[in-house]
Amino acid sequence: MKSLILLATVALLGCFDPSITDGSIRCDLGSESVCPPGLQCADDGLCYRTAPGETPGQIPDRPDSTEPGDVAWAATSRSDHLDSAHAIAASDDSVVIGGAISSRNFGFGDFELPGDDAQGLVAELSPATGEVRTARLLGSQFNDSVRAVSFDADGNLLVGGFFGHTVDFGGVERTALGGGDAFVAKYDPQDELLWVRSFPSSGTLGVVNGITVDSDSGQIFIAGSFDGETAFGSFDESSELGTSHAFVASLRPDGIVSWVQTIGSSQGAEATAVAFADERVVVAGSFEGERLDGVAATAVGRDGFIAAFTSSGAGTWERHVAGNGDDQIHGLVARGQSVVVGGDASPGARFEGTDFSIEEGVFQHGFVAELSAGDGGTVEALPYFAGSSSSVRGLAIDDQGNLAATGWISGTVALGAEMVVASESPVAPFVVVYSSSSLYHRPQWARAFPVEYRGHGQGVAFDAAGRVAVVGVFSGAFEIGEVSATTQANADGLFVASLWAD
């Protein structure tokens, strides 16, 4: 993907020298390809620093002095407010992150924030160096956030989240009807906005939390939540004001909504992720109270759910994870004809229809499980992350079937056979990679990153060279690789990093 529309002349995230221009200058704009001294023009039309014998823009091999899981590059915001990174996606030549910023000293250059609340952010980074090529604000006078990013087979970028007032999506403005409206926008590889769809709501907040694409048909599937009367194109859905319902919807490649299904409960439901596998649209999330959509279930605290639909919207199966407290599913990714889910579960929790269970105790435990997309049957379940508290927030699968997971840990946590990760931080981000040959049982490597107050990984992706890119948030003093940053105790900063992997 070539760089996004340049809405601001961006410097780099706080850890880089702003004078470096690798991957941020175009070189194919005239009859001759010209780059500044020391840079070369690559096939993607951008200038890169290049060592002798290297291809411009090429991601280098892992140096002999490093180990899998070591940090190749990292960047953070410089925040005294509330910054966040929620999503990450990788294409053949870029890494894109989505989140929100509210800091005037963010390090992206001369952004003029239109209000005091958080503004939605999409940024494109060089996978080789982490340098920010371009950044886009999707912001209004009120809270806005990008919660999902995904590429389709043609290199188009899908962006989803919510916005609170009037936002310019790239020559097209939309104004929120309620407290916050959900949206999805599509940008082509030449940086042009193809279309944007917003879903006006009379309630307090609607949001798109997940996006995936059927690579064969181009059909787009989104998942999230809404509150009140909400219009999904020609489909009208409603929930009692103040009580959110989860939704999953299908859009044609041109953005027209084909169908919508909702999951409602008496105290609220939310869909956090969506995947497409074995001709099934699989959505995951959580609900509270009694289900209102014909499913006989009542949550104790909050229960996690996974539900599957055909590509035409017919429901096929549903599974729950339920214990004595809050049980949630945050991550979901397709793996062949299966889906892998990740989240956290309370003591005594059981995963309906599987052998997965958590012993009684006091800790909240992260978990990963693989289910058949066709019928919801168990393919494999990892013994839950034993030890202290933990949570899985994001998942990714590479072309070889290896699995990467990120989230947070507190104390010492066992992530599988002979792999223990420890952190002295109250809540610290972690990344773990499992081999496709021994999925969930023998991790290849794992890393946790120290933080003063709290932090967690939110999204993870494999880049074109097989490195693991991760995004998340932190509060207080934070170290990741050679990068360090500090926020105030009541503030959050965002981070993005690339980790070496075999």
Short mmCIF file of C-alpha atoms in Angstrom, two decimals:
data_model
loop_
_atom_site.label_atom_id
_atom_site.label_comp_id
_atom_site.label_asym_id
_atom_site.label_seq_id
_atom_site.Cartn_x
_atom_site.Cartn_y
_atom_site.Cartn_z
CA MET A 1 0.00 0.00 0.00
CA LYS A 2 1.33 3.42 -0.88
CA SER A 3 1.13 6.09 1.76
CA LEU A 4 -2.14 7.48 3.02
CA ILE A 5 -3.26 10.99 1.99
CA LEU A 6 -0.80 13.30 3.67
CA LEU A 7 -2.92 15.37 6.02
CA ALA A 8 0.09 16.54 7.95
CA THR A 9 3.82 16.65 7.35
CA VAL A 10 4.65 14.03 9.88
CA ALA A 11 7.74 13.71 11.94
CA LEU A 12 8.21 10.44 13.72
CA LEU A 13 6.83 8.97 16.89
CA GLY A 14 8.68 10.19 19.94
CA CYS A 15 11.65 7.80 19.79
CA PHE A 16 13.03 8.73 16.34
CA ASP A 17 15.19 11.54 14.94
CA PRO A 18 12.79 13.80 12.97
CA SER A 19 15.52 14.49 10.38
CA ILE A 20 15.38 10.91 9.08
CA THR A 21 13.21 10.63 5.98
CA ASP A 22 13.37 6.91 5.19
CA GLY A 23 10.09 5.79 3.61
CA SER A 24 8.47 9.22 3.91
CA ILE A 25 9.47 10.87 0.59
CA ARG A 26 8.00 9.94 -2.77
CA CYS A 27 10.37 9.41 -5.70
CA ASP A 28 8.05 8.53 -8.61
CA LEU A 29 6.32 11.88 -9.10
CA GLY A 30 8.18 13.01 -12.22
CA SER A 31 9.92 11.66 -15.29
CA GLU A 32 12.96 10.80 -13.16
CA SER A 33 13.08 8.98 -9.83
CA VAL A 34 15.06 11.19 -7.46
CA CYS A 35 15.78 10.67 -3.76
CA PRO A 36 17.84 12.76 -1.31
CA PRO A 37 21.50 11.80 -0.83
CA GLY A 38 21.89 8.47 0.96
CA LEU A 39 18.45 7.19 -0.07
CA GLN A 40 17.32 5.03 -3.00
CA CYS A 41 13.98 4.75 -4.81
CA ALA A 42 12.14 1.48 -4.12
CA ASP A 43 9.43 -0.28 -6.13
CA ASP A 44 6.74 1.22 -3.89
CA GLY A 45 7.69 4.74 -5.05
CA LEU A 46 9.27 5.78 -1.73
CA CYS A 47 12.85 6.63 -0.74
CA TYR A 48 14.78 4.40 1.66
CA ARG A 49 18.19 4.24 3.24
CA THR A 50 19.96 1.27 1.67
CA ALA A 51 23.13 -0.53 2.59
CA PRO A 52 25.36 -1.84 -0.24
CA GLY A 53 23.79 -4.91 -1.86
CA GLU A 54 20.37 -4.39 -0.27
CA THR A 55 17.08 -3.77 -2.05
CA PRO A 56 15.48 -0.40 -1.17
CA GLY A 57 12.69 -0.89 1.40
CA GLN A 58 13.78 -4.45 2.14
CA ILE A 59 13.28 -5.72 5.69
CA PRO A 60 16.72 -6.95 6.82
CA ASP A 61 17.39 -10.42 8.18
CA ARG A 62 17.64 -10.84 11.94
CA PRO A 63 21.18 -10.02 13.09
CA ASP A 64 23.13 -12.90 14.65
CA SER A 65 23.41 -10.92 17.88
CA THR A 66 19.65 -10.95 18.48
CA GLU A 67 17.19 -13.59 19.64
CA PRO A 68 13.60 -14.21 18.49
CA GLY A 69 11.40 -11.79 20.40
CA ASP A 70 14.03 -9.08 20.65
CA VAL A 71 12.83 -5.63 19.60
CA ALA A 72 13.82 -4.58 16.07
CA TRP A 73 12.30 -1.11 16.46
CA ALA A 74 9.77 0.58 18.69
CA ALA A 75 8.01 3.91 19.01
CA THR A 76 5.78 5.60 21.57
CA SER A 77 3.69 8.71 21.87
CA ARG A 78 4.71 11.47 24.28
CA SER A 79 1.48 11.76 26.18
CA ASP A 80 0.23 13.76 29.14
CA HIS A 81 -3.35 12.90 28.22
CA LEU A 82 -5.05 9.76 26.90
CA ASP A 83 -3.59 8.19 23.77
CA SER A 84 -4.43 4.65 22.69
CA ALA A 85 -3.69 2.10 19.98
CA HIS A 86 -6.40 -0.47 19.33
CA ALA A 87 -5.64 -2.16 16.01
CA ILE A 88 -2.86 -3.11 13.61
CA ALA A 89 -2.69 -4.63 10.12
CA ALA A 90 0.15 -5.40 7.72
CA SER A 91 0.35 -5.51 3.93
CA ASP A 92 3.25 -6.36 1.61
CA ASP A 93 4.92 -3.00 2.17
CA SER A 94 3.40 -1.28 5.20
CA VAL A 95 2.18 -1.55 8.75
CA VAL A 96 -0.95 0.44 9.64
CA ILE A 97 -2.11 1.19 13.18
CA GLY A 98 -5.41 2.59 14.43
CA GLY A 99 -6.21 4.33 17.67
CA ALA A 100 -6.88 7.73 19.23
CA ILE A 101 -4.81 10.69 20.42
CA SER A 102 -5.52 13.66 22.65
CA SER A 103 -1.97 14.97 23.12
CA ARG A 104 -0.70 18.19 21.62
CA ASN A 105 2.87 16.96 22.03
CA PHE A 106 2.21 13.70 20.24
CA GLY A 107 5.23 13.85 17.95
CA PHE A 108 3.38 13.62 14.62
CA GLY A 109 4.13 17.18 13.56
CA ASP A 110 1.74 20.10 13.38
CA PHE A 111 -1.64 18.49 13.96
CA GLU A 112 -4.34 20.96 14.95
CA LEU A 113 -6.68 19.03 17.22
CA PRO A 114 -10.21 20.41 16.80
CA GLY A 115 -11.25 19.71 20.38
CA ASP A 116 -10.03 18.61 23.80
CA ASP A 117 -11.29 15.03 23.43
CA ALA A 118 -9.52 12.10 21.77
CA GLN A 119 -9.24 12.14 17.97
CA GLY A 120 -9.24 9.06 15.76
CA LEU A 121 -5.84 8.22 14.30
CA VAL A 122 -4.62 6.06 11.39
CA ALA A 123 -0.87 5.96 10.78
CA GLU A 124 1.21 4.10 8.20
CA LEU A 125 4.70 2.98 9.21
CA SER A 126 7.65 1.48 7.38
CA PRO A 127 7.84 -2.22 8.35
CA ALA A 128 11.63 -2.07 7.97
CA THR A 129 12.33 0.82 10.34
CA GLY A 130 9.08 1.85 12.02
CA GLU A 131 9.36 5.36 10.68
CA VAL A 132 5.99 7.04 10.25
CA ARG A 133 5.28 7.65 6.57
CA THR A 134 1.97 9.42 6.98
CA ALA A 135 -0.80 9.91 9.48
CA ARG A 136 -4.47 10.76 9.24
CA LEU A 137 -6.69 12.32 11.87
CA LEU A 138 -10.33 11.25 11.80
CA GLY A 139 -11.33 13.75 14.43
CA SER A 140 -14.15 16.05 15.45
CA GLN A 141 -14.98 18.31 18.39
CA PHE A 142 -15.84 15.29 20.53
CA ASN A 143 -14.47 11.80 21.18
CA ASP A 144 -13.47 9.76 18.13
CA SER A 145 -11.50 6.53 17.80
CA VAL A 146 -10.25 4.06 15.19
CA ARG A 147 -10.84 0.55 16.55
CA ALA A 148 -10.27 -1.68 13.50
CA VAL A 149 -8.02 -1.74 10.41
CA SER A 150 -7.78 -4.43 7.73
CA PHE A 151 -6.53 -4.88 4.16
CA ASP A 152 -8.46 -6.62 1.39
CA ALA A 153 -6.90 -8.76 -1.36
CA ASP A 154 -6.43 -5.72 -3.63
CA GLY A 155 -4.52 -3.70 -1.04
CA ASN A 156 -7.45 -1.45 -0.14
CA LEU A 157 -7.52 -0.36 3.50
CA LEU A 158 -10.68 -0.74 5.62
CA VAL A 159 -10.93 1.45 8.72
CA GLY A 160 -13.62 1.25 11.42
CA GLY A 161 -14.46 2.84 14.75
CA PHE A 162 -16.69 5.67 15.99
CA PHE A 163 -16.91 9.46 15.75
CA GLY A 164 -18.65 12.03 17.93
CA HIS A 165 -19.38 14.99 15.66
CA THR A 166 -18.37 16.11 12.13
CA VAL A 167 -15.42 14.27 10.56
CA ASP A 168 -13.76 14.68 7.16
CA PHE A 169 -12.90 11.17 5.95
CA GLY A 170 -11.01 12.43 2.90
CA GLY A 171 -13.22 14.84 0.99
CA VAL A 172 -16.45 13.40 2.42
CA GLU A 173 -17.87 14.66 5.71
CA ARG A 174 -20.16 12.81 8.08
CA THR A 175 -21.86 14.17 11.22
CA ALA A 176 -22.80 11.92 14.12
CA LEU A 177 -26.46 11.77 15.06
CA GLY A 178 -26.12 10.57 18.64
CA GLY A 179 -23.35 10.56 21.21
CA GLY A 180 -21.18 8.59 18.80
CA ASP A 181 -21.85 6.83 15.50
CA ALA A 182 -20.13 3.73 14.16
CA PHE A 183 -18.38 3.96 10.79
CA VAL A 184 -16.39 2.00 8.23
CA ALA A 185 -14.34 3.65 5.46
CA LYS A 186 -12.47 2.18 2.49
CA TYR A 187 -9.32 3.71 0.95
CA ASP A 188 -7.68 2.48 -2.26
CA PRO A 189 -3.92 1.84 -2.72
CA GLN A 190 -3.62 5.28 -4.37
CA ASP A 191 -4.74 6.93 -1.13
CA GLU A 192 -8.21 7.93 -2.34
CA LEU A 193 -11.34 7.49 -0.24
CA LEU A 194 -13.57 5.02 -2.09
CA TRP A 195 -16.50 5.33 0.29
CA VAL A 196 -17.48 5.80 3.91
CA ARG A 197 -20.54 4.37 5.64
CA SER A 198 -21.75 5.67 8.98
CA PHE A 199 -24.53 4.11 11.02
CA PRO A 200 -26.57 6.90 12.66
CA SER A 201 -27.72 6.08 16.17
CA SER A 202 -30.02 7.80 18.64
CA GLY A 203 -28.10 6.31 21.57
CA THR A 204 -24.92 7.15 23.40
CA LEU A 205 -22.44 5.19 21.28
CA GLY A 206 -22.12 2.92 18.28
CA VAL A 207 -18.77 1.42 17.32
CA VAL A 208 -17.11 -0.91 14.81
CA ASN A 209 -14.57 -3.03 16.71
CA GLY A 210 -13.66 -5.58 14.05
CA ILE A 211 -13.33 -5.86 10.27
CA THR A 212 -12.47 -8.81 8.04
CA VAL A 213 -12.78 -9.49 4.31
CA ASP A 214 -13.56 -12.59 2.25
CA SER A 215 -10.55 -12.57 -0.08
CA ASP A 216 -12.46 -14.39 -2.85
CA SER A 217 -15.66 -12.33 -3.05
CA GLY A 218 -14.46 -9.07 -1.51
CA GLN A 219 -17.39 -9.21 0.91
CA ILE A 220 -16.69 -7.16 4.04
CA PHE A 221 -17.78 -8.21 7.52
CA ILE A 222 -17.87 -5.81 10.47
CA ALA A 223 -18.72 -6.29 14.14
CA GLY A 224 -19.31 -3.98 17.08
CA SER A 225 -22.12 -2.57 19.19
CA PHE A 226 -24.91 0.02 19.02
CA ASP A 227 -27.31 1.75 21.39
CA GLY A 228 -30.82 3.01 20.63
CA GLU A 229 -32.34 3.30 17.16
CA THR A 230 -29.63 2.63 14.57
CA ALA A 231 -29.73 2.54 10.78
CA PHE A 232 -27.40 0.07 9.05
CA GLY A 233 -28.07 1.23 5.51
CA SER A 234 -31.60 0.02 4.73
CA PHE A 235 -31.72 -2.12 7.90
CA ASP A 236 -33.09 -0.56 11.10
CA GLU A 237 -32.14 -2.08 14.46
CA SER A 238 -32.93 -0.95 17.99
CA SER A 239 -32.00 -1.52 21.60
CA GLU A 240 -33.29 0.06 24.79
CA LEU A 241 -31.51 3.37 25.34
CA GLY A 242 -28.52 2.90 27.60
CA THR A 243 -28.26 -0.82 26.80
CA SER A 244 -25.97 -1.76 23.94
CA HIS A 245 -26.50 -4.69 21.57
CA ALA A 246 -23.78 -6.48 19.64
CA PHE A 247 -24.00 -6.65 15.86
CA VAL A 248 -22.37 -8.33 12.89
CA ALA A 249 -23.01 -7.05 9.37
CA SER A 250 -22.03 -7.85 5.81
CA LEU A 251 -21.18 -5.15 3.27
CA ARG A 252 -20.64 -5.53 -0.44
CA PRO A 253 -17.28 -4.32 -1.81
CA ASP A 254 -19.00 -1.02 -2.69
CA GLY A 255 -20.09 -0.52 0.95
CA ILE A 256 -23.78 -1.41 0.59
CA VAL A 257 -25.03 -3.33 3.64
CA SER A 258 -26.27 -6.81 2.67
CA TRP A 259 -27.46 -8.04 6.05
CA VAL A 260 -27.26 -7.37 9.79
CA GLN A 261 -27.63 -9.71 12.77
CA THR A 262 -27.78 -8.57 16.39
CA ILE A 263 -27.07 -10.17 19.76
CA GLY A 264 -28.96 -8.51 22.60
CA SER A 265 -29.11 -8.90 26.37
CA SER A 266 -30.84 -7.15 29.23
CA GLN A 267 -27.69 -5.43 30.51
CA GLY A 268 -25.72 -4.99 27.32
CA ALA A 269 -23.70 -6.90 24.73
CA GLU A 270 -20.69 -6.04 22.57
CA ALA A 271 -18.94 -7.75 19.66
CA THR A 272 -15.18 -7.28 19.82
CA ALA A 273 -13.88 -9.20 16.78
CA VAL A 274 -14.93 -10.95 13.57
CA ALA A 275 -13.31 -13.54 11.27
CA PHE A 276 -14.24 -15.43 8.09
CA ALA A 277 -13.36 -19.12 7.82
CA ASP A 278 -14.87 -22.17 6.09
CA GLU A 279 -17.65 -20.02 4.58
CA ARG A 280 -18.67 -18.92 8.09
CA VAL A 281 -18.75 -15.42 9.53
CA VAL A 282 -17.66 -15.86 13.15
CA VAL A 283 -18.12 -13.06 15.68
CA ALA A 284 -16.94 -12.92 19.30
CA GLY A 285 -17.67 -10.69 22.26
CA SER A 286 -19.44 -10.64 25.62
CA PHE A 287 -22.83 -9.98 27.20
CA GLU A 288 -24.36 -9.21 30.60
CA GLY A 289 -27.73 -10.23 32.02
CA GLU A 290 -30.38 -12.27 30.21
CA ARG A 291 -30.21 -12.78 26.48
CA LEU A 292 -33.07 -11.13 24.56
CA ASP A 293 -32.58 -12.76 21.16
CA GLY A 294 -34.00 -16.22 21.77
CA VAL A 295 -30.81 -17.73 23.20
CA ALA A 296 -31.42 -19.32 26.62
CA ALA A 297 -28.54 -17.83 28.61
CA THR A 298 -28.08 -15.53 31.59
CA ALA A 299 -24.62 -14.24 32.45
CA VAL A 300 -23.12 -14.17 35.93
CA GLY A 301 -21.18 -10.96 35.65
CA ARG A 302 -20.13 -10.87 31.98
CA ASP A 303 -19.96 -13.98 29.78
CA GLY A 304 -18.06 -14.40 26.54
CA PHE A 305 -19.72 -15.62 23.35
CA ILE A 306 -18.73 -16.88 19.90
CA ALA A 307 -21.44 -17.06 17.23
CA ALA A 308 -21.27 -18.17 13.60
CA PHE A 309 -23.35 -17.21 10.58
CA THR A 310 -23.39 -18.24 6.95
CA SER A 311 -22.13 -15.73 4.40
CA SER A 312 -25.79 -14.84 3.78
CA GLY A 313 -26.45 -14.13 7.47
CA ALA A 314 -28.15 -17.28 8.77
CA GLY A 315 -27.11 -18.30 12.29
CA THR A 316 -25.44 -21.71 12.59
CA TRP A 317 -23.96 -22.16 16.09
CA GLU A 318 -23.00 -20.32 19.29
CA ARG A 319 -20.71 -21.10 22.24
CA HIS A 320 -20.25 -19.39 25.62
CA VAL A 321 -17.47 -19.13 28.17
CA ALA A 322 -18.98 -18.64 31.62
CA GLY A 323 -17.66 -18.62 35.17
CA ASN A 324 -18.27 -16.96 38.52
CA GLY A 325 -17.16 -13.51 37.38
CA ASP A 326 -16.33 -11.66 34.18
CA ASP A 327 -15.42 -13.82 31.17
CA GLN A 328 -14.63 -12.12 27.89
CA ILE A 329 -13.39 -12.88 24.38
CA HIS A 330 -11.25 -10.11 22.90
CA GLY A 331 -9.33 -11.68 20.01
CA LEU A 332 -10.41 -13.80 17.04
CA VAL A 333 -8.54 -14.90 13.90
CA ALA A 334 -9.13 -17.41 11.10
CA ARG A 335 -6.80 -20.41 10.76
CA GLY A 336 -7.74 -22.55 7.77
CA GLN A 337 -11.18 -24.01 8.47
CA SER A 338 -10.94 -23.06 12.14
CA VAL A 339 -11.00 -19.92 14.25
CA VAL A 340 -8.68 -19.16 17.15
CA VAL A 341 -10.12 -17.15 20.03
CA GLY A 342 -8.44 -15.46 22.97
CA GLY A 343 -9.61 -13.65 26.06
CA ASP A 344 -9.77 -13.98 29.83
CA ALA A 345 -11.93 -16.04 32.14
CA SER A 346 -12.80 -16.06 35.83
CA PRO A 347 -12.25 -18.87 38.36
CA GLY A 348 -14.49 -21.85 37.69
CA ALA A 349 -15.16 -20.83 34.09
CA ARG A 350 -16.04 -23.43 31.47
CA PHE A 351 -15.96 -23.14 27.69
CA GLU A 352 -19.27 -24.56 26.51
CA GLY A 353 -18.90 -27.59 24.26
CA THR A 354 -15.20 -28.09 25.04
CA ASP A 355 -13.00 -29.66 27.70
CA PHE A 356 -11.64 -26.24 28.62
CA SER A 357 -12.15 -25.14 32.23
CA ILE A 358 -10.41 -23.02 34.86
CA GLU A 359 -9.95 -24.18 38.43
CA GLU A 360 -11.47 -22.31 41.32
CA GLY A 361 -9.28 -19.57 42.75
CA VAL A 362 -8.82 -15.83 42.76
CA PHE A 363 -7.10 -15.02 39.47
CA GLN A 364 -8.41 -13.98 36.08
CA HIS A 365 -6.65 -16.11 33.45
CA GLY A 366 -5.91 -15.56 29.79
CA PHE A 367 -6.76 -18.35 27.38
CA VAL A 368 -6.49 -19.39 23.73
CA ALA A 369 -8.66 -22.00 22.02
CA GLU A 370 -9.21 -23.20 18.45
CA LEU A 371 -12.73 -24.11 17.28
CA SER A 372 -14.09 -25.50 14.05
CA ALA A 373 -15.69 -22.67 12.08
CA GLY A 374 -18.17 -25.14 10.62
CA ASP A 375 -19.76 -26.44 13.82
CA GLY A 376 -17.99 -24.84 16.80
CA GLY A 377 -16.37 -28.09 17.91
CA THR A 378 -13.04 -28.02 19.71
CA VAL A 379 -9.96 -28.43 17.56
CA GLU A 380 -7.44 -27.62 20.28
CA ALA A 381 -7.43 -25.80 23.60
CA LEU A 382 -4.40 -24.49 25.42
CA PRO A 383 -4.33 -25.12 29.15
CA TYR A 384 -5.16 -21.63 30.39
CA PHE A 385 -2.34 -19.24 31.27
CA ALA A 386 -1.64 -20.56 34.77
CA GLY A 387 -0.19 -18.49 37.59
CA SER A 388 -1.09 -14.87 38.24
CA SER A 389 -3.69 -12.82 36.37
CA SER A 390 -3.52 -12.41 32.59
CA SER A 391 -5.57 -11.58 29.50
CA VAL A 392 -5.26 -12.21 25.76
CA ARG A 393 -6.32 -9.15 23.73
CA GLY A 394 -5.06 -9.70 20.17
CA LEU A 395 -4.20 -12.62 17.86
CA ALA A 396 -2.56 -13.11 14.46
CA ILE A 397 -1.77 -16.07 12.19
CA ASP A 398 1.03 -16.09 9.60
CA ASP A 399 1.16 -17.96 6.28
CA GLN A 400 2.73 -21.00 7.97
CA GLY A 401 0.03 -21.22 10.64
CA ASN A 402 2.13 -19.84 13.50
CA LEU A 403 0.13 -17.95 16.12
CA ALA A 404 1.04 -14.67 17.84
CA ALA A 405 -0.87 -13.44 20.89
CA THR A 406 -0.65 -10.25 22.92
CA GLY A 407 -2.35 -8.86 26.01
CA TRP A 408 -1.27 -8.32 29.60
CA ILE A 409 0.15 -10.29 32.51
CA SER A 410 0.56 -9.59 36.21
CA GLY A 411 3.30 -11.44 38.06
CA THR A 412 4.46 -14.84 36.80
CA VAL A 413 2.41 -16.62 34.15
CA ALA A 414 2.92 -19.98 32.39
CA LEU A 415 2.17 -19.64 28.66
CA GLY A 416 2.66 -23.32 27.78
CA ALA A 417 5.16 -26.14 28.25
CA GLU A 418 8.50 -24.87 29.58
CA MET A 419 7.63 -21.23 28.93
CA VAL A 420 7.11 -18.86 31.85
CA VAL A 421 6.97 -15.08 31.58
CA ALA A 422 7.41 -12.91 34.64
CA SER A 423 6.92 -9.21 35.22
CA GLU A 424 7.40 -7.08 38.31
CA SER A 425 4.98 -4.54 36.85
CA PRO A 426 1.41 -4.47 38.15
CA VAL A 427 0.05 -5.08 34.63
CA ALA A 428 2.54 -5.45 31.76
CA PRO A 429 2.21 -6.02 27.99
CA PHE A 430 3.38 -9.35 26.59
CA VAL A 431 3.79 -11.11 23.23
CA VAL A 432 4.01 -14.88 22.72
CA VAL A 433 4.44 -16.87 19.48
CA TYR A 434 3.40 -20.51 19.12
CA SER A 435 4.68 -22.81 16.38
CA SER A 436 2.18 -24.27 13.93
CA SER A 437 3.67 -27.71 14.61
CA SER A 438 2.89 -27.58 18.34
CA LEU A 439 0.24 -24.92 18.52
CA TYR A 440 -0.66 -23.73 22.04
CA HIS A 441 1.61 -26.23 23.82
CA ARG A 442 5.23 -25.24 23.24
CA PRO A 443 5.76 -21.53 22.57
CA GLN A 444 8.65 -20.50 20.35
CA TRP A 445 9.32 -17.41 22.44
CA ALA A 446 7.66 -14.85 24.67
CA ARG A 447 8.44 -11.36 25.94
CA ALA A 448 7.01 -9.04 28.59
CA PHE A 449 7.83 -5.32 28.74
CA PRO A 450 8.21 -3.47 32.05
CA VAL A 451 5.91 -0.55 32.80
CA GLU A 452 5.50 1.53 35.94
CA TYR A 453 1.72 1.57 36.39
CA ARG A 454 -0.09 -0.48 33.75
CA GLY A 455 0.09 -1.50 30.12
CA HIS A 456 -1.24 -4.05 27.68
CA GLY A 457 -0.85 -5.20 24.11
CA GLN A 458 -4.00 -4.59 22.10
CA GLY A 459 -3.28 -5.83 18.58
CA VAL A 460 -0.69 -7.95 16.80
CA ALA A 461 0.21 -8.76 13.18
CA PHE A 462 2.86 -10.60 11.17
CA ASP A 463 4.53 -8.29 8.65
CA ALA A 464 5.74 -9.25 5.17
CA ALA A 465 9.07 -10.51 6.53
CA GLY A 466 7.50 -12.58 9.30
CA ARG A 467 8.35 -10.18 12.11
CA VAL A 468 5.71 -9.59 14.77
CA ALA A 469 4.29 -6.07 15.02
CA VAL A 470 2.37 -5.15 18.17
CA VAL A 471 0.45 -2.10 19.43
CA GLY A 472 -0.89 -1.20 22.84
CA VAL A 473 -0.99 1.33 25.66
CA PHE A 474 1.10 2.14 28.73
CA SER A 475 1.02 4.42 31.77
CA GLY A 476 4.00 5.70 33.71
CA ALA A 477 7.61 4.83 32.87
CA PHE A 478 7.81 2.27 30.05
CA GLU A 479 10.64 0.41 28.32
CA ILE A 480 10.46 -1.60 25.11
CA GLY A 481 13.75 -2.47 23.46
CA GLU A 482 15.97 0.60 23.47
CA VAL A 483 12.99 2.94 23.69
CA SER A 484 11.75 4.46 26.93
CA ALA A 485 8.93 6.90 27.60
CA THR A 486 6.99 8.24 30.57
CA THR A 487 3.44 9.48 31.03
CA GLN A 488 1.75 11.00 34.04
CA ALA A 489 0.06 8.57 36.42
CA ASN A 490 -3.40 9.39 35.10
CA ALA A 491 -2.38 9.42 31.42
CA ASP A 492 -1.88 6.78 28.75
CA GLY A 493 0.60 6.63 25.88
CA LEU A 494 0.46 4.39 22.84
CA PHE A 495 3.27 2.14 21.63
CA VAL A 496 4.05 0.20 18.47
CA ALA A 497 6.95 -2.22 18.07
CA SER A 498 8.37 -4.82 15.71
CA LEU A 499 9.88 -7.98 17.21
CA TRP A 500 12.35 -10.31 15.52
CA ALA A 501 11.01 -13.78 14.78
CA ASP A 502 12.33 -16.87 12.98
#
